[in-house]
mmCIF file of N, CA and C in Angstrom:
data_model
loop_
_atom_site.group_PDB
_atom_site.id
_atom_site.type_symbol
_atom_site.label_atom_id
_atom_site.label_comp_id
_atom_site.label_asym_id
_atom_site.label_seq_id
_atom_site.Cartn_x
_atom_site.Cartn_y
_atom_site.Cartn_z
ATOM 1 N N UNK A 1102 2.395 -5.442 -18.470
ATOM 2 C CA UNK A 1102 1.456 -4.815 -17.554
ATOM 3 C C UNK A 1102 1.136 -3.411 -18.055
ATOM 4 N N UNK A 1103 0.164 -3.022 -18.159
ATOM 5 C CA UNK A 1103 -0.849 -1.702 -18.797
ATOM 6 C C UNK A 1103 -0.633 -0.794 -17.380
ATOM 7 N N UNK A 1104 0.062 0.549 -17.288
ATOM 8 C CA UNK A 1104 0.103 1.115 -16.101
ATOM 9 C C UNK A 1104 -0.725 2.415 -16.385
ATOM 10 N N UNK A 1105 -0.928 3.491 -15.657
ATOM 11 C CA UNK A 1105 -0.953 4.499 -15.409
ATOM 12 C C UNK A 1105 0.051 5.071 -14.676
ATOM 13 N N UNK A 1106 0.279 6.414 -15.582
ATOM 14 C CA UNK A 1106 1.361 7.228 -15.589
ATOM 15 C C UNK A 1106 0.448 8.665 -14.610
ATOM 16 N N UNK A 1107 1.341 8.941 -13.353
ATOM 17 C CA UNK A 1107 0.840 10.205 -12.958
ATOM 18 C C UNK A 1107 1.723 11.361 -12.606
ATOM 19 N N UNK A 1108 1.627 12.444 -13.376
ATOM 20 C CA UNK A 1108 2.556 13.248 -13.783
ATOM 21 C C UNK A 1108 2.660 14.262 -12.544
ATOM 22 N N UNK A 1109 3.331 13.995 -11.673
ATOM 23 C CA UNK A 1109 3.298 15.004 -10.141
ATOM 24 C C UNK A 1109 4.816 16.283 -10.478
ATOM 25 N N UNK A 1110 3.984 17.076 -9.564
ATOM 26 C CA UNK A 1110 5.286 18.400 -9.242
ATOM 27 C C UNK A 1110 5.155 18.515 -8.014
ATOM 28 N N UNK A 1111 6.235 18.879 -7.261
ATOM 29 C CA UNK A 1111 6.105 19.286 -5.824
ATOM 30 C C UNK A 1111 7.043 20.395 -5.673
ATOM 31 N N UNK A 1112 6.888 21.450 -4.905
ATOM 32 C CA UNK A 1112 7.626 22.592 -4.688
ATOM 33 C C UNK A 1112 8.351 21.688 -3.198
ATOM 34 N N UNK A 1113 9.912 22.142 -3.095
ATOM 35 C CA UNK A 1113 10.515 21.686 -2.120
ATOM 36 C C UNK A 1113 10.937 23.173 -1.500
ATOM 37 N N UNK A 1114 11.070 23.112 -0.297
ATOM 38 C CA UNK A 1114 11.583 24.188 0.744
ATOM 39 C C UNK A 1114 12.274 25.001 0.367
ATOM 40 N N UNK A 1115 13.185 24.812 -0.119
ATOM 41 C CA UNK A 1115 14.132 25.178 -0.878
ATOM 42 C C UNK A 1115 14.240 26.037 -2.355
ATOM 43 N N UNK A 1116 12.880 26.038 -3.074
ATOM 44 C CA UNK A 1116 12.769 26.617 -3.829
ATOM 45 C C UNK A 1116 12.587 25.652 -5.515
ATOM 46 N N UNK A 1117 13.245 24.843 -4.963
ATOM 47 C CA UNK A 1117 13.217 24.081 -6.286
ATOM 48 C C UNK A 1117 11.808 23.179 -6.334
ATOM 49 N N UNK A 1118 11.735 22.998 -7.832
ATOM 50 C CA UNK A 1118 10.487 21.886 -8.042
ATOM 51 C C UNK A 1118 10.776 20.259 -8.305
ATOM 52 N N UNK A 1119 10.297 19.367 -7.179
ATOM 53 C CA UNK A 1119 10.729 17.804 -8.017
ATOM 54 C C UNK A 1119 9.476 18.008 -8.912
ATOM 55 N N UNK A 1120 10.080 16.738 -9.908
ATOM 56 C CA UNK A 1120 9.219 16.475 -11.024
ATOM 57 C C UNK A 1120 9.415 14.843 -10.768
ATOM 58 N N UNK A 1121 8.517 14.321 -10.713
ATOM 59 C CA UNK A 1121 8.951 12.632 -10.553
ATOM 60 C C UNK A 1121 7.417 12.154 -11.396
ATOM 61 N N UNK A 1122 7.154 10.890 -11.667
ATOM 62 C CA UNK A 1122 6.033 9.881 -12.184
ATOM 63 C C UNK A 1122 5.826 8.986 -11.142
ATOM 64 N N UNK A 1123 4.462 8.573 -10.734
ATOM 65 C CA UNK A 1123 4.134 8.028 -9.897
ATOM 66 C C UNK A 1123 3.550 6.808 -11.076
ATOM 67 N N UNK A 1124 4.046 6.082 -11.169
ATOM 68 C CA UNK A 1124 3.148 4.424 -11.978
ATOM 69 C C UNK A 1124 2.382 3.894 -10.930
ATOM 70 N N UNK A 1125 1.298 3.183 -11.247
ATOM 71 C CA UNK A 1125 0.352 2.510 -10.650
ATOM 72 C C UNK A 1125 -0.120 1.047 -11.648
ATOM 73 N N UNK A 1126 -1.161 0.334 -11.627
ATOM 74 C CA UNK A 1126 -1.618 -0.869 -11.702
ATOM 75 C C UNK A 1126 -2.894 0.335 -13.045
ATOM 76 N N UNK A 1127 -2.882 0.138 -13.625
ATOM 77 C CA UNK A 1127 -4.006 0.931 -15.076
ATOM 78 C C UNK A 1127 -5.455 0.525 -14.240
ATOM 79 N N UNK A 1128 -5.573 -0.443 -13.470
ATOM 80 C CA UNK A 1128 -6.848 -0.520 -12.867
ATOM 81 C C UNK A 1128 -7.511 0.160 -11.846
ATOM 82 N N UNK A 1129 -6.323 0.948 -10.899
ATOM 83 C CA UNK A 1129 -6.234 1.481 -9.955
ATOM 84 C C UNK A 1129 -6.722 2.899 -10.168
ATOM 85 N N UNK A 1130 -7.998 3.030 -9.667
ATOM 86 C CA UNK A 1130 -8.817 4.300 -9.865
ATOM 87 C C UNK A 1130 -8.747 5.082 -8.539
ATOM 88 N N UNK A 1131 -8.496 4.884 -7.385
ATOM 89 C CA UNK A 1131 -8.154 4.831 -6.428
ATOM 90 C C UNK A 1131 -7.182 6.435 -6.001
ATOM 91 N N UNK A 1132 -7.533 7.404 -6.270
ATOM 92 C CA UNK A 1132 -7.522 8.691 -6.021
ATOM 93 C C UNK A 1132 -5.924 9.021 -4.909
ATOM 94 N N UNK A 1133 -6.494 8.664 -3.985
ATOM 95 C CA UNK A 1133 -6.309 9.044 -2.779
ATOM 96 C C UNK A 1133 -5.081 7.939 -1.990
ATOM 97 N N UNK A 1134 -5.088 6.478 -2.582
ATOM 98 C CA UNK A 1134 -4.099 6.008 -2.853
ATOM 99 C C UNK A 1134 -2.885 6.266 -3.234
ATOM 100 N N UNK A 1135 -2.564 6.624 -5.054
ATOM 101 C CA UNK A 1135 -2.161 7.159 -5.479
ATOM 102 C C UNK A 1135 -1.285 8.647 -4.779
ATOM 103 N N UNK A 1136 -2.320 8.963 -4.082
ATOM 104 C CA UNK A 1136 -1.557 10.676 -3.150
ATOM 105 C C UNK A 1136 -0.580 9.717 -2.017
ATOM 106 N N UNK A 1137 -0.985 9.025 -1.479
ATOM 107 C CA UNK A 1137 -0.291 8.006 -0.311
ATOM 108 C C UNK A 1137 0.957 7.514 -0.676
ATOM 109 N N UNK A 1138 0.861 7.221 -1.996
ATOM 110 C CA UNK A 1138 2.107 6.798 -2.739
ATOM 111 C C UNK A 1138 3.128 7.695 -2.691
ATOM 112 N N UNK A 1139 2.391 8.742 -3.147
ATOM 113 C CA UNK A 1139 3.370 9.669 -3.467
ATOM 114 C C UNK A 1139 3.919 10.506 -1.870
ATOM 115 N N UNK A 1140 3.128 10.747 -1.176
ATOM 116 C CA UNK A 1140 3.395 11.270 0.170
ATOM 117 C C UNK A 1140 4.511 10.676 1.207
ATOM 118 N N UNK A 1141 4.296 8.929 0.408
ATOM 119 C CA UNK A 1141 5.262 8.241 1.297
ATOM 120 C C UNK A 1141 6.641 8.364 0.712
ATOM 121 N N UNK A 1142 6.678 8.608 -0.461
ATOM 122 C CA UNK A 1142 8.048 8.873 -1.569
ATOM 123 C C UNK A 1142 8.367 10.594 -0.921
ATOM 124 N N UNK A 1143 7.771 11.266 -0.637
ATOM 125 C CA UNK A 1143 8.241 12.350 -0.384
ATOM 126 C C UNK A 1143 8.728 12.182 1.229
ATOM 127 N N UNK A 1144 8.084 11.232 2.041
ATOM 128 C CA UNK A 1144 8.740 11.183 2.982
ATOM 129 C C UNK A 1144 10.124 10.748 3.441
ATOM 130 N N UNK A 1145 10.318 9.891 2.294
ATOM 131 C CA UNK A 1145 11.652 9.550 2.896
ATOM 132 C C UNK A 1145 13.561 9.980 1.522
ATOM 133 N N UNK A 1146 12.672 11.668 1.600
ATOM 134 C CA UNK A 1146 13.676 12.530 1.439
ATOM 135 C C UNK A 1146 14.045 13.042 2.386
ATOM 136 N N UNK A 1147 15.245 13.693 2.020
ATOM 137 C CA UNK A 1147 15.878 13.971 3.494
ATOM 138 C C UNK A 1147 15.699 15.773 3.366
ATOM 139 N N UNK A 1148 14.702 16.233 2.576
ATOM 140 C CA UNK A 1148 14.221 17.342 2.269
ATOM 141 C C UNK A 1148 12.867 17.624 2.318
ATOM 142 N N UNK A 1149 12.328 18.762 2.904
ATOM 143 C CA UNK A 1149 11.618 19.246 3.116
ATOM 144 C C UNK A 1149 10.334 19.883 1.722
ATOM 145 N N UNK A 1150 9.464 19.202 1.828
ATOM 146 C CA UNK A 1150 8.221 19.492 0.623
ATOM 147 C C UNK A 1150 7.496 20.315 0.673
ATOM 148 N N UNK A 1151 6.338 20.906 0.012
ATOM 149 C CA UNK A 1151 5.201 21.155 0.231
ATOM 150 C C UNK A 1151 4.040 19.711 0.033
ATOM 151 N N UNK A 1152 3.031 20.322 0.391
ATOM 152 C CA UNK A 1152 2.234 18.987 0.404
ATOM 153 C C UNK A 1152 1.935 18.565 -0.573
ATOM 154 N N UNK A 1153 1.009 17.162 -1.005
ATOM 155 C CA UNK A 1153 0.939 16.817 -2.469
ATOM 156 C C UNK A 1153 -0.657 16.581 -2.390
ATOM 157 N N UNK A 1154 -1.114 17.070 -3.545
ATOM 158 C CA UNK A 1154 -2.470 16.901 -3.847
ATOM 159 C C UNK A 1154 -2.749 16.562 -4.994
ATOM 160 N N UNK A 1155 -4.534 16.776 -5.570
ATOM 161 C CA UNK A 1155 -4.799 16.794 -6.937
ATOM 162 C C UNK A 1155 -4.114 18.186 -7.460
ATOM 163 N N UNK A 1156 -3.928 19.023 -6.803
ATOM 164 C CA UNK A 1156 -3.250 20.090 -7.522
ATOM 165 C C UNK A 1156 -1.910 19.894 -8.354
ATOM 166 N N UNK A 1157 -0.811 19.028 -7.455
ATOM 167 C CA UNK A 1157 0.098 18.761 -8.024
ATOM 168 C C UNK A 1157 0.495 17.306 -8.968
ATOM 169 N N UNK A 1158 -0.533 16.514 -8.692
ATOM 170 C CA UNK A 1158 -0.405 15.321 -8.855
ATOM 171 C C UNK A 1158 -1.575 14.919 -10.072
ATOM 172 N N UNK A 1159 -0.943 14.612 -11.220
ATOM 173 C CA UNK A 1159 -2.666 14.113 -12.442
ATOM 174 C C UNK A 1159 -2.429 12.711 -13.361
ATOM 175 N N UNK A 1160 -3.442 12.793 -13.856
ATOM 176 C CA UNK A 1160 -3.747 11.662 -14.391
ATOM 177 C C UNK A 1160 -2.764 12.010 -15.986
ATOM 178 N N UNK A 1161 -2.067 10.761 -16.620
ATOM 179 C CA UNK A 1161 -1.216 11.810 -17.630
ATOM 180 C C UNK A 1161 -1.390 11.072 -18.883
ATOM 181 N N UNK A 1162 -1.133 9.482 -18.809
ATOM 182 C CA UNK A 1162 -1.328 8.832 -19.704
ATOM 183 C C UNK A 1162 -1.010 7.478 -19.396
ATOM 184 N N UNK A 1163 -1.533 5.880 -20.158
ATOM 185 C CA UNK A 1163 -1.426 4.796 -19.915
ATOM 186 C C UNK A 1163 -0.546 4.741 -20.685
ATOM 187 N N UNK A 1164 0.347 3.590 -20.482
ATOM 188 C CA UNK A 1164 1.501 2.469 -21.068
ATOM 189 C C UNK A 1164 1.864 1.537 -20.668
ATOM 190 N N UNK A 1165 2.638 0.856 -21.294
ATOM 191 C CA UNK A 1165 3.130 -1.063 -20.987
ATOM 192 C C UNK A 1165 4.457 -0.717 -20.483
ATOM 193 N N UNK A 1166 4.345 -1.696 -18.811
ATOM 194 C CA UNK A 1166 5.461 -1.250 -18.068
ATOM 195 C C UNK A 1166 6.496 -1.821 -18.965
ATOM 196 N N UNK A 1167 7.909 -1.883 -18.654
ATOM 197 C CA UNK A 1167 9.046 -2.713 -18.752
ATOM 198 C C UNK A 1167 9.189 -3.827 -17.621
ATOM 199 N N UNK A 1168 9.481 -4.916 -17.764
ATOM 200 C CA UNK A 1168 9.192 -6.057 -16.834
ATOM 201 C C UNK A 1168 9.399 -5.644 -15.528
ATOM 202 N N UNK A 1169 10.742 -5.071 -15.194
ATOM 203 C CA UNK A 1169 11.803 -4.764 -14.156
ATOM 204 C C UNK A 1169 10.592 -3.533 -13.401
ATOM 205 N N UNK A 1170 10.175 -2.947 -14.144
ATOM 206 C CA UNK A 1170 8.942 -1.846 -13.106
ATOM 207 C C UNK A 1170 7.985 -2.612 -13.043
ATOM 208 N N UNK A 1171 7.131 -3.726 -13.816
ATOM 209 C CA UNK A 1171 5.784 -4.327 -12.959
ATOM 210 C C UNK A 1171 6.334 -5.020 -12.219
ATOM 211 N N UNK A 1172 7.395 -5.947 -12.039
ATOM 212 C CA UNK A 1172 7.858 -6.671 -11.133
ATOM 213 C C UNK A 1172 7.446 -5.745 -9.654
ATOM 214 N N UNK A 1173 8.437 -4.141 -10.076
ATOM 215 C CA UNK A 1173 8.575 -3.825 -8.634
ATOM 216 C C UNK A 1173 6.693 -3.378 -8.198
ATOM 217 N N UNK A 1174 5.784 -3.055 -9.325
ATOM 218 C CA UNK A 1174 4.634 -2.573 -8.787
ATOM 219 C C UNK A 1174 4.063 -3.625 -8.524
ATOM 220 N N UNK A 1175 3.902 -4.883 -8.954
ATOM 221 C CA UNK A 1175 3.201 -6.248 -8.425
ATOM 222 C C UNK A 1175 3.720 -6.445 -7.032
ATOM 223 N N UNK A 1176 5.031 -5.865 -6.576
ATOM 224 C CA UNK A 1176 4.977 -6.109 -4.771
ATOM 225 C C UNK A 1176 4.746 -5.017 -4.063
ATOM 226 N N UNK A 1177 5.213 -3.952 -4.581
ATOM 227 C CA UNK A 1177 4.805 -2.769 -3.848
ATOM 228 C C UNK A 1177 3.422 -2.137 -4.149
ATOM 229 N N UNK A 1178 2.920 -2.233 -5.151
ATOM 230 C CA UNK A 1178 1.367 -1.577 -5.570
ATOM 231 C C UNK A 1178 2.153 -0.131 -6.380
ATOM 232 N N UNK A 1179 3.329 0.220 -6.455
ATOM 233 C CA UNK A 1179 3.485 1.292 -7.081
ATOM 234 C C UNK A 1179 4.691 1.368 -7.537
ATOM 235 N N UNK A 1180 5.127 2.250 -8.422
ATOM 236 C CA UNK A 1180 6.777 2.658 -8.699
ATOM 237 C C UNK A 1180 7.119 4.517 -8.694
ATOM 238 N N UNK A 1181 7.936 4.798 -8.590
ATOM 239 C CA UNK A 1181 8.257 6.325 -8.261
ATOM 240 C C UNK A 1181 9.359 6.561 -9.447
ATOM 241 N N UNK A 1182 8.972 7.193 -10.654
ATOM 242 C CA UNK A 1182 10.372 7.433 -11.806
ATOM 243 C C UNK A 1182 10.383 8.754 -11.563
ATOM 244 N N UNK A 1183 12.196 8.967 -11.303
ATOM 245 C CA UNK A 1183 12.053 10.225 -10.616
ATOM 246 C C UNK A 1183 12.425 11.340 -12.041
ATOM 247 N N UNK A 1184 12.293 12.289 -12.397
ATOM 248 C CA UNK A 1184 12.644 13.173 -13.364
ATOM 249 C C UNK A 1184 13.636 14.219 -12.857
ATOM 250 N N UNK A 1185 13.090 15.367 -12.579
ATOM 251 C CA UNK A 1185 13.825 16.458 -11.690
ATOM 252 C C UNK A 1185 13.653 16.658 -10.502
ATOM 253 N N UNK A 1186 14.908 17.448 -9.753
ATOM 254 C CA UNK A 1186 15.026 17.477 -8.889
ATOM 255 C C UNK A 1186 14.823 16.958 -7.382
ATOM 256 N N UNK A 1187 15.043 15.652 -7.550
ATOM 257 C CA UNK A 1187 14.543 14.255 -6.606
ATOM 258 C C UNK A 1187 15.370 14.382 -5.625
ATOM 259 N N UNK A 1188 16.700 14.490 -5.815
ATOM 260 C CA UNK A 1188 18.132 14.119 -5.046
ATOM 261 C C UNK A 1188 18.383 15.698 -4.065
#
């Protein structure tokens, strides 16, 4: 599966920055989606965000998932790879 990679930062309450990847479907042009994805991943931290926009959130680059991530984006419509400061 051909994804799109979207390279997000979010400032948390706290001072620190997550850094996570939002994957999607490479077909999925869908803007505002994409922010939903990510809004709902920030919701169910048990930490406090700033909000997520095009400011923090971009377009970064395409690639071929690994089975085990299209699996999970063929049921969910998305995957969340977290980098820094997630936890």
């Amino acid at each position: 599966m051909k994804i799109s990679v979207w390279d997000t930062y979010v400032h948390r309450k706290d001072g620190k920055t997550m850094h996570f990847d939002i994957l999607v479907p490479s077909t999925m042009e869908e803007k505002e989606s994409i922010f939903r994805y990510g809004r709902e991943y920030l919701s169910s931290k048990p930490f406090q965000t700033a909000e997520l926009s095009s400011k923090e959130c971009k377009f970064c680059h395409m690639e071929h998932a690994p089975d085990a991530i299209a699996d999970i984006i063929n049921k969910k419509g998305y995957y969340i790879l977290e980098m820094e400061n997630c936890e």
